[in-house]
Short mmCIF file of C-alpha atoms in Angstrom, two decimals:
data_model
loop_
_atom_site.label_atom_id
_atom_site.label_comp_id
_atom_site.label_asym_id
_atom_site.label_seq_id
_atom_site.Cartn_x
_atom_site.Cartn_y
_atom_site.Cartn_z
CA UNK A 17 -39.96 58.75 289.57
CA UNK A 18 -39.67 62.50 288.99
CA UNK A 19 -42.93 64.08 288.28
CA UNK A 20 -42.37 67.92 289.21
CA UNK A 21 -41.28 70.26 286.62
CA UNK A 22 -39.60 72.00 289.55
CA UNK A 23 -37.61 69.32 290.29
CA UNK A 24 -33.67 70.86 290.41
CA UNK A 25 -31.93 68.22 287.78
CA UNK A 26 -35.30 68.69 285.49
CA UNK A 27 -35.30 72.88 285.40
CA UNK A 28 -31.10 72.16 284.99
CA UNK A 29 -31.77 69.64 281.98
CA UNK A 30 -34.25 71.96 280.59
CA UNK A 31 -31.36 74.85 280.74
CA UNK A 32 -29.60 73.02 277.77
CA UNK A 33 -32.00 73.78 275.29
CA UNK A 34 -29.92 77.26 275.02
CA UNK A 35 -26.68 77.33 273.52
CA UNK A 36 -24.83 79.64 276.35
CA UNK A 37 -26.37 77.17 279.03
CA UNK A 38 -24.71 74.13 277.41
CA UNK A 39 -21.49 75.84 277.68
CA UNK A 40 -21.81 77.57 281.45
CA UNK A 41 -22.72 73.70 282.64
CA UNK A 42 -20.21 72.43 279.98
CA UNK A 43 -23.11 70.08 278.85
CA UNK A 44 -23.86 67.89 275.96
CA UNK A 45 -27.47 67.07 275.50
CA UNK A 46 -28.87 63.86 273.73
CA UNK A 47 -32.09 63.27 272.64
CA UNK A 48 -33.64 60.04 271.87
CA UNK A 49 -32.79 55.89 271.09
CA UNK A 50 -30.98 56.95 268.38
CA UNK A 51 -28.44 58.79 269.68
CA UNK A 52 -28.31 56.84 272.72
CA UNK A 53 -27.49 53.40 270.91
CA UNK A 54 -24.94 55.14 269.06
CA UNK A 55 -23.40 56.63 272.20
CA UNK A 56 -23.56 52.98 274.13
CA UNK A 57 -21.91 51.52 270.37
CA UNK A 58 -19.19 53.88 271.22
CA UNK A 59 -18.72 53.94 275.23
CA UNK A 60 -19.52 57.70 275.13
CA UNK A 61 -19.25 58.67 278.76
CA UNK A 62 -22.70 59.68 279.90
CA UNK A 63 -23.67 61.81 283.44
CA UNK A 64 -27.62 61.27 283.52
CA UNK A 65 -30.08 59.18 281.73
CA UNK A 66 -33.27 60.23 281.84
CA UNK A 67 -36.57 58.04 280.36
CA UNK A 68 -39.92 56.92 280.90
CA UNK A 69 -40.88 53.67 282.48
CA UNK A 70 -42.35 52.75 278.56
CA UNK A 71 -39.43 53.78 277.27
CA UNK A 72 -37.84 51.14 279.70
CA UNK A 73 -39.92 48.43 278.43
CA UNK A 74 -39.59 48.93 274.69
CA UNK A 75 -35.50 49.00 275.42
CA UNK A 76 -34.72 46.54 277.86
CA UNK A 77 -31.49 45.74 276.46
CA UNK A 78 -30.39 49.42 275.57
CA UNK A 79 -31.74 50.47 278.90
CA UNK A 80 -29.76 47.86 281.08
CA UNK A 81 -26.94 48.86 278.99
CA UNK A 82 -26.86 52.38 279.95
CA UNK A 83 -27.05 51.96 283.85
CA UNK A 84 -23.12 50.27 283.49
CA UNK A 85 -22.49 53.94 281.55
CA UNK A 86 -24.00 56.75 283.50
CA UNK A 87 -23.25 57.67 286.40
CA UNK A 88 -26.99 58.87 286.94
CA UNK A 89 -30.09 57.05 286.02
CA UNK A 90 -33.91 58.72 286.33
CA UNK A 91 -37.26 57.72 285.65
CA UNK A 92 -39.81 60.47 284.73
CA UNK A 93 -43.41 61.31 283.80
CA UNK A 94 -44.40 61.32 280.33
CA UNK A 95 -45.15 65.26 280.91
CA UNK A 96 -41.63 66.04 282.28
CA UNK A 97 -40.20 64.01 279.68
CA UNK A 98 -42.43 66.41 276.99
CA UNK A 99 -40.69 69.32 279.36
CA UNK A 100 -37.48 68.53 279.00
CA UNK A 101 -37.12 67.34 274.73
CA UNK A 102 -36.30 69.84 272.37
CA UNK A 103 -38.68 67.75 269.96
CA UNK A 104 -42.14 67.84 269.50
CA UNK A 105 -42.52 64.07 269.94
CA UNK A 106 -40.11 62.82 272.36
CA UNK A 107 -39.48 58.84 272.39
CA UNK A 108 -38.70 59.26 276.03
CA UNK A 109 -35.07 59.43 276.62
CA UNK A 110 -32.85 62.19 277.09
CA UNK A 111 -29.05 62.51 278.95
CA UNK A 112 -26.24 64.84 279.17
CA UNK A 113 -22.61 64.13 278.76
CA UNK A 114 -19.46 66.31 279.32
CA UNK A 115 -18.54 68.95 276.63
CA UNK A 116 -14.63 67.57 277.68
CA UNK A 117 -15.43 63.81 276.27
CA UNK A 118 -15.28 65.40 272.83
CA UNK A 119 -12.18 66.93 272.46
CA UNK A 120 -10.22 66.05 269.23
CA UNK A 121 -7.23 66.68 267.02
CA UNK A 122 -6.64 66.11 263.45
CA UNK A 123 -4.51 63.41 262.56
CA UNK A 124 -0.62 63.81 261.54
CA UNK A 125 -1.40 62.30 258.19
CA UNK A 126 -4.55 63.93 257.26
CA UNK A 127 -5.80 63.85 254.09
CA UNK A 128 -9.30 65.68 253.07
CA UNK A 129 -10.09 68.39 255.93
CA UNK A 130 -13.34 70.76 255.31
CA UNK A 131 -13.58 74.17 256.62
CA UNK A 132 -16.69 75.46 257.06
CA UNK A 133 -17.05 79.00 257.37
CA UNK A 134 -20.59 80.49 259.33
CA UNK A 135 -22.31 77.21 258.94
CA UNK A 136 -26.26 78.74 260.41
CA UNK A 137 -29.07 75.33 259.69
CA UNK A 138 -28.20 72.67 262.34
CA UNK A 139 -29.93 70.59 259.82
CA UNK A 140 -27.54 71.39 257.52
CA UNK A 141 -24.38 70.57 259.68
CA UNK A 142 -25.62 67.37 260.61
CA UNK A 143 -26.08 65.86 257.24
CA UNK A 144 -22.69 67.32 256.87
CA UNK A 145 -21.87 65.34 259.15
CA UNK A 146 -23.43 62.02 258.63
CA UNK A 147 -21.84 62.53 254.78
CA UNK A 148 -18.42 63.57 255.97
CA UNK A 149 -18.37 60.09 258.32
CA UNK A 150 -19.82 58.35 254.83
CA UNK A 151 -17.17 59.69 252.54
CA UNK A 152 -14.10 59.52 255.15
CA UNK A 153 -13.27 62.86 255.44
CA UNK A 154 -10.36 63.11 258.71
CA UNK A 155 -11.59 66.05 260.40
CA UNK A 156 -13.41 69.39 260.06
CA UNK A 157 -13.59 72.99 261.53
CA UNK A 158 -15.73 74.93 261.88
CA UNK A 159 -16.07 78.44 262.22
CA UNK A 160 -17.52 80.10 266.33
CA UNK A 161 -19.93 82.19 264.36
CA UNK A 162 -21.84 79.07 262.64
CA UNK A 163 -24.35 76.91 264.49
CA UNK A 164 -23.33 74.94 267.70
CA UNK A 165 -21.14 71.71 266.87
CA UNK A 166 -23.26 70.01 269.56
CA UNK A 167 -27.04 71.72 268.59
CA UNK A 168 -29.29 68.83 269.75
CA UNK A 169 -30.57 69.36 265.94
CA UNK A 170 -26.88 68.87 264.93
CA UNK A 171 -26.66 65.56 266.69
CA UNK A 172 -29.99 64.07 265.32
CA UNK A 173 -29.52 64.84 262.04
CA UNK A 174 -26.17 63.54 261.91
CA UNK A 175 -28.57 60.16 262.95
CA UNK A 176 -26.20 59.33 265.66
CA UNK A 177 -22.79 59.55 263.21
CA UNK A 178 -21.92 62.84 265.41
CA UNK A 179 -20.17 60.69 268.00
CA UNK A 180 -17.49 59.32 264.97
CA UNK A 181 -16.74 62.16 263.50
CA UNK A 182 -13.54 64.48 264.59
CA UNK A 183 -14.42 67.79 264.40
CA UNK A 184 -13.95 71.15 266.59
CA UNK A 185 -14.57 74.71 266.58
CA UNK A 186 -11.73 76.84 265.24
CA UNK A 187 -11.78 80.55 266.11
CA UNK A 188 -9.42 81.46 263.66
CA UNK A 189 -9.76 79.97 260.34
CA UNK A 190 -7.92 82.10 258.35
CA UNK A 191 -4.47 80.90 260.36
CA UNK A 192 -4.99 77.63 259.88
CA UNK A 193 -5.73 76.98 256.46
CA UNK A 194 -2.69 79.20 256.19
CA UNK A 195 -1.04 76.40 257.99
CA UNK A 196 -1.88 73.86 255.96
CA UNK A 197 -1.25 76.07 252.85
CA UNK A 198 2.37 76.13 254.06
CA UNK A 199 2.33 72.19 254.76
CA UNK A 200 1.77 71.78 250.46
CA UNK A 201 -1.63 71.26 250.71
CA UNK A 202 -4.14 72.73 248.09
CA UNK A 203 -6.69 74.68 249.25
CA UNK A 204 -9.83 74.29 247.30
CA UNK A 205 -12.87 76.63 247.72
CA UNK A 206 -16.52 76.32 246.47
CA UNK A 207 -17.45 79.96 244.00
CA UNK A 208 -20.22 80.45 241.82
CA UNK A 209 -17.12 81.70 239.61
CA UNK A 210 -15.41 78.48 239.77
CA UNK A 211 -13.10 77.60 236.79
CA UNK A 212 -13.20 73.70 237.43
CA UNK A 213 -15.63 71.67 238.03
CA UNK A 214 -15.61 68.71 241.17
CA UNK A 215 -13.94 66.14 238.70
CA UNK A 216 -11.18 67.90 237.21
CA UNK A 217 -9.56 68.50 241.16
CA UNK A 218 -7.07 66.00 242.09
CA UNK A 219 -8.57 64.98 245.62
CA UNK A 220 -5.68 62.27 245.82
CA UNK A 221 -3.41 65.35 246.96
CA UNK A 222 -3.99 66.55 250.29
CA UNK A 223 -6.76 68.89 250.47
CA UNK A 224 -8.21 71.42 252.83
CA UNK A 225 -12.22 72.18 251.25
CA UNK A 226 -13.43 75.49 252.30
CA UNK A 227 -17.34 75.80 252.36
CA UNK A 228 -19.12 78.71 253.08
CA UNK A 229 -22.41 80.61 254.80
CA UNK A 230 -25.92 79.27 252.95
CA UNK A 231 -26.54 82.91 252.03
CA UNK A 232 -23.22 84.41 251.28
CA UNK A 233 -20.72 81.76 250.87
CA UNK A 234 -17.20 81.89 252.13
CA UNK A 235 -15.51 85.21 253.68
CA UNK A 236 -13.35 87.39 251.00
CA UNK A 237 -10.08 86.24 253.88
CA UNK A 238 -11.00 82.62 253.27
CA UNK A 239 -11.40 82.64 249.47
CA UNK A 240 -8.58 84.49 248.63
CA UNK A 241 -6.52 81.63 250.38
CA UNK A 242 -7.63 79.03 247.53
CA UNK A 243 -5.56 77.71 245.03
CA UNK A 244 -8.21 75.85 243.42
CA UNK A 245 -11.92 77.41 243.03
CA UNK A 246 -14.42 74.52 242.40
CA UNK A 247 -18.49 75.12 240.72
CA UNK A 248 -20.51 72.36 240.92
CA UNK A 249 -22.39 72.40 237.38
CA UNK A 250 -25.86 72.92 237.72
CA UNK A 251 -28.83 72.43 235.00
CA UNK A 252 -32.22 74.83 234.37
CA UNK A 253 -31.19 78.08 235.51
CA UNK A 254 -30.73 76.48 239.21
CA UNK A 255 -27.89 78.83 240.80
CA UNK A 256 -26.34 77.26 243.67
CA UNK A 257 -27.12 73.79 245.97
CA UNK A 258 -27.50 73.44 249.34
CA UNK A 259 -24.28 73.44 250.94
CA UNK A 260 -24.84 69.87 252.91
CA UNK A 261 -25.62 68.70 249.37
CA UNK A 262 -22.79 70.23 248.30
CA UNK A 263 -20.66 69.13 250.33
CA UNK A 264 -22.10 65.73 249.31
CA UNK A 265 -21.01 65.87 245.85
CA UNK A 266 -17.48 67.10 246.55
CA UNK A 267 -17.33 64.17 249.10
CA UNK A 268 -18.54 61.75 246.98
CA UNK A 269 -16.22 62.47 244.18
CA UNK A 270 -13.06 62.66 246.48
CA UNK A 271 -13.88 59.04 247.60
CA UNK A 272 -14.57 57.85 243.81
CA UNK A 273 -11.13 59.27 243.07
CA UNK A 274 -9.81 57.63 246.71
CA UNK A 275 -11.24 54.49 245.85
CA UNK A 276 -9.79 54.84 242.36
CA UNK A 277 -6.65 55.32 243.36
CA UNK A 278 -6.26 51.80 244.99
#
């Protein structure tokens, strides 16, 4: 059992709370059952597991699972597991897997892609994430100025749907949606000066959604490219949503009009 917080593969783990550590070790880091059952659902490949000996007990199965999937298994103290969790009440289990395992490409015959443009609340992008998995969106980018695609806070608040979704970082936006653009597909964006509302767009033609920053919305480069601007209409003098709940009513009404369509 590992006890010191000086231990070398405890001060390394605790390295990955930072963003530019994650990508120096070209770490993932997972945090709790959660995101561990999901990542044994889906044969995620995993380097270390760490956990407590209770944490053993209350997940026999789960834990005799994950020794056939790492290719490093440790059992610490309750106080280095506190150490090494980027919450404030860890459930005692914690591993890293390779950045490399999560590579992706969008599909030849995509259909709804979202852009999102200086994304900042990992809270935020993981609902966005959960919701996008939900609704069936085929892949999104996202901007290297927003929050990290693989913020621990990211992962659980995607509550484990992280490890379905295909999704990557895109350093320049602008090109691509001007990609797609050329490819026929619309290119709707999300104003406060909208001129249609989420119903009136036809989300059975293939879309691109552009989403922007909590505070200032999309870039002027990135809104100009739309060919459809979209307002959400909103009651009681509220002025704008969310953007993960945004997002959720945009999704929601492209899979009514999906499901529709069938």
């Amino acid at each position: 059992m590992l006890t010191s917080l000086q231990n070398p593969l405890v001060k390394q783990i605790r390295k990955l709370h930072k963003t530019q550590e994650r990508h120096r070790e070209n770490l993932h880091l997972l945090e709790g059952t959660n995101l561990l059952e999901v990542a044994s659902k889906v044969n995620y490949p995993l380097i270390t597991v760490l956990t407590t000996q209770l944490w053993q007990k209350k997940n026999y199965s789960l834990w005799q699972t994950l020794q056939t999937q790492a290719q490093r298994l440790e059992t610490v103290s309750g106080d280095v597991m506190k150490n090494l969790a980027t919450t404030v009440n860890p459930d005692g289990v914690i591993a890293t897997a390779s950045r490399n395992a999560r590579s992706s490409s969008p599909p030849d015959n995509l259909k709804l892609g979202l852009v999102f443009d200086r994304i900042q609340d990992p809270g935020n992008l993981g609902t966005i994430i959960r919701t996008s998995v939900a609704m069936n969106v085929d892949f999104i980018w996202l901007s290297d100025d927003s929050v990290d695609l693989d913020n621990p806070k990211v992962m659980r608040s995607s509550v484990g749907e992280w490890f379905k979704i295909q999704a990557k970082v895109e350093k320049d936006l602008v090109s691509l949606v001007k990609k797609y653009q050329s490819q026929g597909y619309q290119i709707v964006a999300t104003s406060l000066e909208g001129n249609k509302t989420h119903w009136e767009i036809d989300f059975t033609k293939p879309t691109i959604l552009l989403l922007g920053n909590e505070a200032q919305g999309l870039s002027s480069a990135l809104a100009s490219l739309a060919t459809e601007n979209v307002k959400i209409p909103l009651a009681n003098d509220v002025e704008s949503l969310n953007v993960a709940m945004a997002t959720g009513f945009l999704l929601a009404e492209y899979q009514r009009q999906q499901t529709s369509e069938k």
